[in-house]
Amino acid sequence: MRTRQAMSLEQFNAAPAAEAHELLKPCLDVPRWIEEITAARPFASLDALLDAARNAADPFTAEELEGALAHHPRIGERAAGASAEATMSRSEQSGVDARDAATVAALAAGNKAYEEKFGRVFLIRAAGRSAKEMLSALQERLGHTPEEEEPVVAEQLREIAVLRLKQNLLE
Ligand SMILES: NC(=O)NC1=NC(=O)NC1=O
């Protein structure tokens, strides 16, 4: 699934900073991360870029985490609109079958409980995961303390960012 702003590594390396920002923002909306990667160009390979993306996304500050989480639709809710983020979210969440009412309802209830407990949306790297796998991860993580859950959320955000970046750069 290619989003409209997909470009080659060469194009990414040579693009004006504003265009690099436009590609990076839907991957992870953390200004420091976007700036660091843009400034680190040119990258010799896609792997070098993905390594830099992973490293620059560790650690996050609490503010960065909150800011980035605001952009992720709940698991089980189809993101509306044609933005790069919405398009990628729908593709990532294709493992959720809207016709499976029981699972969708269980996800909605789990999301609600998670938000009440942690005060933020339940975030998981959805690509490659079925609704049932995400539901069991949600149930398991509901048992975490906030201290236990924080690094888990950061890792999921990192995985989503790297996956989206990879998807946006033509191999
Ligand atoms: N709440 C979420 O975890 N949302 C999402 N995870 C993804 O991988 N894509 C999403 O939209």
Short mmCIF file of C-alpha atoms and ligand atoms in Angstrom, two decimals:
data_model
loop_
_atom_site.label_atom_id
_atom_site.label_comp_id
_atom_site.label_asym_id
_atom_site.label_seq_id
_atom_site.Cartn_x
_atom_site.Cartn_y
_atom_site.Cartn_z
CA MET A 1 0.00 0.00 0.00
CA ARG A 2 1.76 3.16 -1.19
CA THR A 3 0.61 6.54 0.07
CA ARG A 4 0.60 9.49 -2.30
CA GLN A 5 3.78 11.01 -0.94
CA ALA A 6 5.87 7.89 -1.46
CA MET A 7 9.31 8.68 -2.82
CA SER A 8 12.62 6.94 -3.42
CA LEU A 9 15.52 7.19 -0.98
CA GLU A 10 17.35 9.41 -3.47
CA GLN A 11 14.35 11.73 -3.73
CA PHE A 12 14.03 11.78 0.06
CA ASN A 13 17.72 12.63 0.45
CA ALA A 14 17.53 15.43 -2.10
CA ALA A 15 14.08 16.83 -1.25
CA PRO A 16 13.66 20.29 0.29
CA ALA A 17 13.33 19.99 4.08
CA ALA A 18 9.61 20.84 3.91
CA GLU A 19 8.95 17.85 1.65
CA ALA A 20 10.94 15.56 3.93
CA HIS A 21 8.87 16.84 6.85
CA GLU A 22 5.66 16.12 4.92
CA LEU A 23 6.69 12.52 4.43
CA LEU A 24 7.86 12.04 8.02
CA LYS A 25 4.97 13.69 9.90
CA PRO A 26 2.30 11.02 9.17
CA CYS A 27 4.82 8.37 10.29
CA LEU A 28 5.35 9.93 13.71
CA ASP A 29 4.23 13.39 14.68
CA VAL A 30 7.15 14.26 16.98
CA PRO A 31 8.84 17.50 15.78
CA ARG A 32 12.23 16.59 17.30
CA TRP A 33 12.16 13.23 15.46
CA ILE A 34 11.15 14.85 12.17
CA GLU A 35 13.90 17.48 12.49
CA GLU A 36 16.61 14.97 13.48
CA ILE A 37 15.95 12.68 10.52
CA THR A 38 15.63 15.54 8.07
CA ALA A 39 18.93 17.00 9.28
CA ALA A 40 20.71 13.63 9.13
CA ARG A 41 20.18 13.28 5.34
CA PRO A 42 21.58 12.06 3.01
CA PHE A 43 21.26 8.39 4.07
CA ALA A 44 23.43 5.86 2.29
CA SER A 45 20.72 3.17 2.38
CA LEU A 46 17.13 2.51 3.44
CA ASP A 47 18.44 0.44 6.36
CA ALA A 48 20.58 3.36 7.52
CA LEU A 49 17.50 5.58 7.43
CA LEU A 50 15.33 3.06 9.30
CA ASP A 51 18.05 2.61 11.94
CA ALA A 52 18.23 6.37 12.38
CA ALA A 53 14.44 6.51 12.65
CA ARG A 54 14.44 3.81 15.33
CA ASN A 55 17.24 5.44 17.30
CA ALA A 56 15.74 8.93 17.13
CA ALA A 57 12.48 7.49 18.48
CA ASP A 58 14.09 6.22 21.68
CA PRO A 59 13.47 7.61 24.19
CA PHE A 60 10.43 9.82 23.82
CA THR A 61 9.59 12.50 26.36
CA ALA A 62 6.13 12.20 27.96
CA GLU A 63 5.00 15.24 25.94
CA GLU A 64 6.22 13.71 22.69
CA LEU A 65 4.36 10.50 23.49
CA GLU A 66 1.11 12.32 24.21
CA GLY A 67 1.42 14.45 21.09
CA ALA A 68 2.06 11.47 18.83
CA LEU A 69 -0.76 9.39 20.35
CA ALA A 70 -3.33 12.03 19.44
CA HIS A 71 -3.13 10.96 15.79
CA HIS A 72 -3.96 7.30 16.13
CA PRO A 73 -7.58 6.21 15.72
CA ARG A 74 -8.75 3.62 18.23
CA ILE A 75 -8.29 0.02 17.25
CA GLY A 76 -11.55 -1.06 15.66
CA GLU A 77 -12.52 2.45 14.60
CA ARG A 78 -12.01 3.08 10.90
CA ALA A 79 -10.09 6.32 10.35
CA ALA A 80 -12.11 8.63 8.07
CA GLY A 81 -10.69 10.82 5.34
CA ALA A 82 -8.03 10.68 2.66
CA SER A 83 -5.04 11.93 4.65
CA ALA A 84 -1.85 9.87 4.60
CA GLU A 85 -2.38 8.99 8.25
CA ALA A 86 -5.99 7.87 7.77
CA THR A 87 -5.06 5.85 4.69
CA MET A 88 -2.25 4.09 6.52
CA SER A 89 -4.36 3.51 9.60
CA ARG A 90 -7.12 1.80 7.59
CA SER A 91 -4.55 -0.39 5.90
CA GLU A 92 -2.84 -1.25 9.20
CA GLN A 93 -6.14 -2.11 10.85
CA SER A 94 -7.34 -4.33 8.01
CA GLY A 95 -7.05 -7.26 10.45
CA VAL A 96 -10.19 -5.99 12.19
CA ASP A 97 -13.28 -7.40 10.47
CA ALA A 98 -16.08 -4.90 11.01
CA ARG A 99 -18.57 -7.78 10.56
CA ASP A 100 -17.21 -9.53 13.64
CA ALA A 101 -19.52 -7.57 15.93
CA ALA A 102 -18.50 -9.44 19.08
CA THR A 103 -14.80 -8.69 18.65
CA VAL A 104 -15.45 -5.08 17.60
CA ALA A 105 -17.63 -4.63 20.71
CA ALA A 106 -14.98 -6.24 22.92
CA LEU A 107 -12.33 -3.93 21.44
CA ALA A 108 -14.55 -0.90 22.08
CA ALA A 109 -15.08 -1.96 25.70
CA GLY A 110 -11.37 -2.66 26.12
CA ASN A 111 -10.41 0.69 24.59
CA LYS A 112 -12.76 2.44 27.00
CA ALA A 113 -11.36 0.61 30.03
CA TYR A 114 -7.81 1.32 28.86
CA GLU A 115 -8.51 5.04 28.41
CA GLU A 116 -10.14 5.24 31.81
CA LYS A 117 -7.15 3.55 33.42
CA PHE A 118 -4.26 5.17 31.52
CA GLY A 119 -5.83 8.41 30.28
CA ARG A 120 -4.73 7.85 26.70
CA VAL A 121 -5.70 5.76 23.67
CA PHE A 122 -4.62 2.10 23.58
CA LEU A 123 -1.83 2.01 20.98
CA ILE A 124 -0.58 -1.11 19.28
CA ARG A 125 1.25 -1.77 16.03
CA ALA A 126 -1.79 -3.14 14.21
CA ALA A 127 -0.18 -4.14 10.91
CA GLY A 128 0.09 -7.91 10.71
CA ARG A 129 -2.08 -8.48 13.76
CA SER A 130 -5.59 -9.93 13.82
CA ALA A 131 -8.34 -8.34 15.89
CA LYS A 132 -8.18 -11.26 18.31
CA GLU A 133 -4.42 -10.84 18.80
CA MET A 134 -4.92 -7.15 19.50
CA LEU A 135 -7.80 -7.90 21.87
CA SER A 136 -5.64 -10.29 23.91
CA ALA A 137 -2.78 -7.74 23.96
CA LEU A 138 -5.29 -5.15 25.17
CA GLN A 139 -6.54 -7.42 27.95
CA GLU A 140 -2.98 -8.24 29.02
CA ARG A 141 -1.83 -4.61 29.01
CA LEU A 142 -4.88 -3.53 31.02
CA GLY A 143 -3.19 -5.35 33.88
CA HIS A 144 -0.06 -3.20 33.65
CA THR A 145 0.86 -0.37 35.98
CA PRO A 146 1.42 2.98 34.23
CA GLU A 147 5.17 2.47 34.75
CA GLU A 148 5.01 -0.94 33.06
CA GLU A 149 2.84 0.35 30.23
CA GLU A 150 4.85 3.44 29.27
CA PRO A 151 7.78 1.57 27.59
CA VAL A 152 5.32 -0.75 25.83
CA VAL A 153 3.49 2.22 24.31
CA ALA A 154 6.78 3.82 23.23
CA GLU A 155 7.86 0.61 21.48
CA GLN A 156 4.53 0.30 19.62
CA LEU A 157 4.81 3.92 18.48
CA ARG A 158 8.37 3.25 17.27
CA GLU A 159 7.28 0.15 15.35
CA ILE A 160 4.43 2.03 13.66
CA ALA A 161 6.74 4.91 12.73
CA VAL A 162 9.37 2.64 11.16
CA LEU A 163 6.75 0.55 9.33
CA ARG A 164 5.10 3.68 7.90
CA LEU A 165 8.43 5.17 6.91
CA LYS A 166 9.41 1.93 5.16
CA GLN A 167 6.05 1.90 3.36
CA ASN A 168 6.50 5.48 2.14
CA LEU A 169 9.94 4.95 0.66
CA LEU A 170 9.89 2.95 -2.54
CA GLU A 171 12.28 0.02 -2.19
N1 LIG B 1 -4.83 2.94 18.45
C1 LIG B 1 -3.97 2.36 17.58
O1 LIG B 1 -3.11 1.57 17.95
N2 LIG B 1 -4.10 2.75 16.26
C2 LIG B 1 -3.27 2.25 15.27
N3 LIG B 1 -2.26 1.39 15.36
C3 LIG B 1 -1.72 1.21 14.10
O2 LIG B 1 -0.81 0.47 13.79
N4 LIG B 1 -2.40 1.98 13.22
C4 LIG B 1 -3.37 2.65 13.89
O3 LIG B 1 -4.22 3.45 13.44
#
